[in-house]
Amino acid sequence: IAAVNQIVKIRKLNRAIGESLKLLYNYRCQICGENISEDMSQYRVESHHLDPFVKSLNNNAENQIIVCPNHHRIIHRARPVFDRRKLIFVYQNGVEDRIILNQHL
C-alpha cells in the first residue's frame, strides 16, 4: 500500500441560476417558445450550458439557455455551433435554430 497525494477538482453547480432563468422565461423554450407541459399544469424545461460546464466550469446565466427536452436532446446529439452574436445554433447540415426568446443573453 502506497500513500499518494492527489489534487481533485470539484465542480459545484448552483442550480438556482437555471431555476431563476426558467421563471424568467415562464417555463418556455427559448428556441421554440413552447411550454410543452403547460396543458397538464407541469413545467418541463431544462437549462443548457452553451459552453459545457464540465470544461468551462462556467455556471453564469450568460452561459445558460432554457430549452424544452426535445431541443436539449437535439443540441447534445447534433452538437451545433452556437453563434453568440446572432443567437443561433448552426447544425452541420446548415439548419439554423434561432433563439426567439431572449431577456438575458
mmCIF file with all atom_site columns, C-alpha atoms in Angstrom:
data_model
loop_
_atom_site.group_PDB
_atom_site.id
_atom_site.type_symbol
_atom_site.label_atom_id
_atom_site.label_alt_id
_atom_site.label_comp_id
_atom_site.label_asym_id
_atom_site.label_entity_id
_atom_site.label_seq_id
_atom_site.pdbx_PDB_ins_code
_atom_site.Cartn_x
_atom_site.Cartn_y
_atom_site.Cartn_z
_atom_site.occupancy
_atom_site.B_iso_or_equiv
_atom_site.pdbx_formal_charge
_atom_site.auth_seq_id
_atom_site.auth_comp_id
_atom_site.auth_asym_id
_atom_site.auth_atom_id
_atom_site.pdbx_PDB_model_num
ATOM 1   C CA . ILE A 1 1   ? 0.000   0.000  0.000   1.00 0.00 ? 1   ILE A CA 1
ATOM 2   C CA . ALA A 1 2   ? 1.371   3.394  -1.003  1.00 0.00 ? 2   ALA A CA 1
ATOM 3   C CA . ALA A 1 3   ? 0.206   6.864  0.015   1.00 0.00 ? 3   ALA A CA 1
ATOM 4   C CA . VAL A 1 4   ? -0.448  9.136  -2.948  1.00 0.00 ? 4   VAL A CA 1
ATOM 5   C CA . ASN A 1 5   ? -1.240  12.846 -2.907  1.00 0.00 ? 5   ASN A CA 1
ATOM 6   C CA . GLN A 1 6   ? -3.829  13.951 -5.448  1.00 0.00 ? 6   GLN A CA 1
ATOM 7   C CA . ILE A 1 7   ? -5.385  17.211 -6.481  1.00 0.00 ? 7   ILE A CA 1
ATOM 8   C CA . VAL A 1 8   ? -9.103  16.846 -7.023  1.00 0.00 ? 8   VAL A CA 1
ATOM 9   C CA . LYS A 1 9   ? -11.105 19.467 -8.877  1.00 0.00 ? 9   LYS A CA 1
ATOM 10  C CA . ILE A 1 10  ? -14.625 19.812 -7.505  1.00 0.00 ? 10  ILE A CA 1
ATOM 11  C CA . ARG A 1 11  ? -17.295 21.293 -9.715  1.00 0.00 ? 11  ARG A CA 1
ATOM 12  C CA . LYS A 1 12  ? -20.106 22.964 -7.810  1.00 0.00 ? 12  LYS A CA 1
ATOM 13  C CA . LEU A 1 13  ? -23.188 23.820 -9.806  1.00 0.00 ? 13  LEU A CA 1
ATOM 14  C CA . ASN A 1 14  ? -25.611 26.412 -8.458  1.00 0.00 ? 14  ASN A CA 1
ATOM 15  C CA . ARG A 1 15  ? -28.982 25.170 -9.734  1.00 0.00 ? 15  ARG A CA 1
ATOM 16  C CA . ALA A 1 16  ? -30.713 28.340 -8.515  1.00 0.00 ? 16  ALA A CA 1
ATOM 17  C CA . ILE A 1 17  ? -29.378 30.216 -11.558 1.00 0.00 ? 17  ILE A CA 1
ATOM 18  C CA . GLY A 1 18  ? -31.057 27.828 -14.010 1.00 0.00 ? 18  GLY A CA 1
ATOM 19  C CA . GLU A 1 19  ? -34.244 27.795 -11.938 1.00 0.00 ? 19  GLU A CA 1
ATOM 20  C CA . SER A 1 20  ? -34.361 31.609 -11.991 1.00 0.00 ? 20  SER A CA 1
ATOM 21  C CA . LEU A 1 21  ? -33.965 31.578 -15.781 1.00 0.00 ? 21  LEU A CA 1
ATOM 22  C CA . LYS A 1 22  ? -36.839 29.083 -16.081 1.00 0.00 ? 22  LYS A CA 1
ATOM 23  C CA . LEU A 1 23  ? -39.045 31.522 -14.160 1.00 0.00 ? 23  LEU A CA 1
ATOM 24  C CA . LEU A 1 24  ? -37.836 34.437 -16.304 1.00 0.00 ? 24  LEU A CA 1
ATOM 25  C CA . TYR A 1 25  ? -38.997 32.617 -19.447 1.00 0.00 ? 25  TYR A CA 1
ATOM 26  C CA . ASN A 1 26  ? -42.189 31.327 -17.814 1.00 0.00 ? 26  ASN A CA 1
ATOM 27  C CA . TYR A 1 27  ? -41.005 27.747 -18.434 1.00 0.00 ? 27  TYR A CA 1
ATOM 28  C CA . ARG A 1 28  ? -40.890 28.266 -22.203 1.00 0.00 ? 28  ARG A CA 1
ATOM 29  C CA . CYS A 1 29  ? -38.160 27.036 -24.526 1.00 0.00 ? 29  CYS A CA 1
ATOM 30  C CA . GLN A 1 30  ? -36.025 29.917 -25.794 1.00 0.00 ? 30  GLN A CA 1
ATOM 31  C CA . ILE A 1 31  ? -35.813 28.264 -29.219 1.00 0.00 ? 31  ILE A CA 1
ATOM 32  C CA . CYS A 1 32  ? -39.397 27.186 -29.985 1.00 0.00 ? 32  CYS A CA 1
ATOM 33  C CA . GLY A 1 33  ? -41.210 29.315 -27.402 1.00 0.00 ? 33  GLY A CA 1
ATOM 34  C CA . GLU A 1 34  ? -43.263 26.342 -26.199 1.00 0.00 ? 34  GLU A CA 1
ATOM 35  C CA . ASN A 1 35  ? -44.085 25.106 -22.729 1.00 0.00 ? 35  ASN A CA 1
ATOM 36  C CA . ILE A 1 36  ? -44.698 21.510 -23.759 1.00 0.00 ? 36  ILE A CA 1
ATOM 37  C CA . SER A 1 37  ? -46.388 20.523 -20.478 1.00 0.00 ? 37  SER A CA 1
ATOM 38  C CA . GLU A 1 38  ? -48.489 23.613 -19.827 1.00 0.00 ? 38  GLU A CA 1
ATOM 39  C CA . ASP A 1 39  ? -51.784 21.817 -20.559 1.00 0.00 ? 39  ASP A CA 1
ATOM 40  C CA . MET A 1 40  ? -51.014 19.342 -17.782 1.00 0.00 ? 40  MET A CA 1
ATOM 41  C CA . SER A 1 41  ? -50.025 22.064 -15.281 1.00 0.00 ? 41  SER A CA 1
ATOM 42  C CA . GLN A 1 42  ? -46.427 20.857 -15.414 1.00 0.00 ? 42  GLN A CA 1
ATOM 43  C CA . TYR A 1 43  ? -43.225 22.730 -16.135 1.00 0.00 ? 43  TYR A CA 1
ATOM 44  C CA . ARG A 1 44  ? -40.780 20.756 -18.257 1.00 0.00 ? 44  ARG A CA 1
ATOM 45  C CA . VAL A 1 45  ? -37.861 22.826 -19.487 1.00 0.00 ? 45  VAL A CA 1
ATOM 46  C CA . GLU A 1 46  ? -34.164 22.333 -18.925 1.00 0.00 ? 46  GLU A CA 1
ATOM 47  C CA . SER A 1 47  ? -31.131 24.536 -18.594 1.00 0.00 ? 47  SER A CA 1
ATOM 48  C CA . HIS A 1 48  ? -28.417 24.002 -21.201 1.00 0.00 ? 48  HIS A CA 1
ATOM 49  C CA . HIS A 1 49  ? -24.868 25.321 -20.832 1.00 0.00 ? 49  HIS A CA 1
ATOM 50  C CA . LEU A 1 50  ? -23.664 26.926 -24.073 1.00 0.00 ? 50  LEU A CA 1
ATOM 51  C CA . ASP A 1 51  ? -20.041 26.253 -23.134 1.00 0.00 ? 51  ASP A CA 1
ATOM 52  C CA . PRO A 1 52  ? -20.107 22.810 -21.488 1.00 0.00 ? 52  PRO A CA 1
ATOM 53  C CA . PHE A 1 53  ? -19.936 23.188 -17.721 1.00 0.00 ? 53  PHE A CA 1
ATOM 54  C CA . VAL A 1 54  ? -17.605 20.199 -17.332 1.00 0.00 ? 54  VAL A CA 1
ATOM 55  C CA . LYS A 1 55  ? -14.983 22.035 -19.410 1.00 0.00 ? 55  LYS A CA 1
ATOM 56  C CA . SER A 1 56  ? -15.631 25.706 -18.641 1.00 0.00 ? 56  SER A CA 1
ATOM 57  C CA . LEU A 1 57  ? -16.936 25.454 -15.049 1.00 0.00 ? 57  LEU A CA 1
ATOM 58  C CA . ASN A 1 58  ? -18.992 28.498 -16.063 1.00 0.00 ? 58  ASN A CA 1
ATOM 59  C CA . ASN A 1 59  ? -22.438 28.358 -14.495 1.00 0.00 ? 59  ASN A CA 1
ATOM 60  C CA . ASN A 1 60  ? -23.303 32.033 -15.048 1.00 0.00 ? 60  ASN A CA 1
ATOM 61  C CA . ALA A 1 61  ? -26.647 32.965 -16.573 1.00 0.00 ? 61  ALA A CA 1
ATOM 62  C CA . GLU A 1 62  ? -24.848 34.175 -19.726 1.00 0.00 ? 62  GLU A CA 1
ATOM 63  C CA . ASN A 1 63  ? -23.702 30.595 -20.300 1.00 0.00 ? 63  ASN A CA 1
ATOM 64  C CA . GLN A 1 64  ? -27.157 29.034 -19.999 1.00 0.00 ? 64  GLN A CA 1
ATOM 65  C CA . ILE A 1 65  ? -30.273 28.899 -22.121 1.00 0.00 ? 65  ILE A CA 1
ATOM 66  C CA . ILE A 1 66  ? -33.647 27.383 -21.280 1.00 0.00 ? 66  ILE A CA 1
ATOM 67  C CA . VAL A 1 67  ? -34.816 24.718 -23.720 1.00 0.00 ? 67  VAL A CA 1
ATOM 68  C CA . CYS A 1 68  ? -37.508 22.071 -23.996 1.00 0.00 ? 68  CYS A CA 1
ATOM 69  C CA . PRO A 1 69  ? -36.353 18.451 -23.616 1.00 0.00 ? 69  PRO A CA 1
ATOM 70  C CA . ASN A 1 70  ? -36.607 17.935 -27.392 1.00 0.00 ? 70  ASN A CA 1
ATOM 71  C CA . HIS A 1 71  ? -34.268 20.798 -28.251 1.00 0.00 ? 71  HIS A CA 1
ATOM 72  C CA . HIS A 1 72  ? -31.952 19.864 -25.396 1.00 0.00 ? 72  HIS A CA 1
ATOM 73  C CA . ARG A 1 73  ? -31.543 16.317 -26.672 1.00 0.00 ? 73  ARG A CA 1
ATOM 74  C CA . ILE A 1 74  ? -31.050 17.509 -30.273 1.00 0.00 ? 74  ILE A CA 1
ATOM 75  C CA . ILE A 1 75  ? -28.384 20.007 -29.199 1.00 0.00 ? 75  ILE A CA 1
ATOM 76  C CA . HIS A 1 76  ? -26.467 17.357 -27.263 1.00 0.00 ? 76  HIS A CA 1
ATOM 77  C CA . ARG A 1 77  ? -26.614 14.787 -30.062 1.00 0.00 ? 77  ARG A CA 1
ATOM 78  C CA . ALA A 1 78  ? -26.055 17.026 -33.088 1.00 0.00 ? 78  ALA A CA 1
ATOM 79  C CA . ARG A 1 79  ? -23.575 19.395 -31.391 1.00 0.00 ? 79  ARG A CA 1
ATOM 80  C CA . PRO A 1 80  ? -24.364 22.528 -33.386 1.00 0.00 ? 80  PRO A CA 1
ATOM 81  C CA . VAL A 1 81  ? -22.142 25.591 -33.210 1.00 0.00 ? 81  VAL A CA 1
ATOM 82  C CA . PHE A 1 82  ? -23.686 28.457 -31.237 1.00 0.00 ? 82  PHE A CA 1
ATOM 83  C CA . ASP A 1 83  ? -23.161 31.922 -32.733 1.00 0.00 ? 83  ASP A CA 1
ATOM 84  C CA . ARG A 1 84  ? -23.440 34.305 -29.766 1.00 0.00 ? 84  ARG A CA 1
ATOM 85  C CA . ARG A 1 85  ? -23.553 37.389 -31.962 1.00 0.00 ? 85  ARG A CA 1
ATOM 86  C CA . LYS A 1 86  ? -26.546 36.161 -33.982 1.00 0.00 ? 86  LYS A CA 1
ATOM 87  C CA . LEU A 1 87  ? -28.021 33.998 -31.169 1.00 0.00 ? 87  LEU A CA 1
ATOM 88  C CA . ILE A 1 88  ? -28.403 30.954 -33.413 1.00 0.00 ? 88  ILE A CA 1
ATOM 89  C CA . PHE A 1 89  ? -27.386 27.319 -33.374 1.00 0.00 ? 89  PHE A CA 1
ATOM 90  C CA . VAL A 1 90  ? -25.924 26.216 -36.721 1.00 0.00 ? 90  VAL A CA 1
ATOM 91  C CA . TYR A 1 91  ? -26.059 22.483 -37.439 1.00 0.00 ? 91  TYR A CA 1
ATOM 92  C CA . GLN A 1 92  ? -23.641 20.623 -39.714 1.00 0.00 ? 92  GLN A CA 1
ATOM 93  C CA . ASN A 1 93  ? -26.350 20.276 -42.393 1.00 0.00 ? 93  ASN A CA 1
ATOM 94  C CA . GLY A 1 94  ? -26.818 24.069 -42.499 1.00 0.00 ? 94  GLY A CA 1
ATOM 95  C CA . VAL A 1 95  ? -30.060 24.182 -40.493 1.00 0.00 ? 95  VAL A CA 1
ATOM 96  C CA . GLU A 1 96  ? -30.231 27.110 -38.076 1.00 0.00 ? 96  GLU A CA 1
ATOM 97  C CA . ASP A 1 97  ? -32.207 27.310 -34.825 1.00 0.00 ? 97  ASP A CA 1
ATOM 98  C CA . ARG A 1 98  ? -32.672 30.897 -33.701 1.00 0.00 ? 98  ARG A CA 1
ATOM 99  C CA . ILE A 1 99  ? -33.257 31.874 -30.105 1.00 0.00 ? 99  ILE A CA 1
ATOM 100 C CA . ILE A 1 100 ? -36.605 33.635 -30.235 1.00 0.00 ? 100 ILE A CA 1
ATOM 101 C CA . LEU A 1 101 ? -36.997 34.407 -26.511 1.00 0.00 ? 101 LEU A CA 1
ATOM 102 C CA . ASN A 1 102 ? -34.111 36.394 -25.088 1.00 0.00 ? 102 ASN A CA 1
ATOM 103 C CA . GLN A 1 103 ? -34.114 38.510 -21.981 1.00 0.00 ? 103 GLN A CA 1
ATOM 104 C CA . HIS A 1 104 ? -30.707 37.661 -20.559 1.00 0.00 ? 104 HIS A CA 1
ATOM 105 C CA . LEU A 1 105 ? -28.059 36.924 -23.234 1.00 0.00 ? 105 LEU A CA 1
#
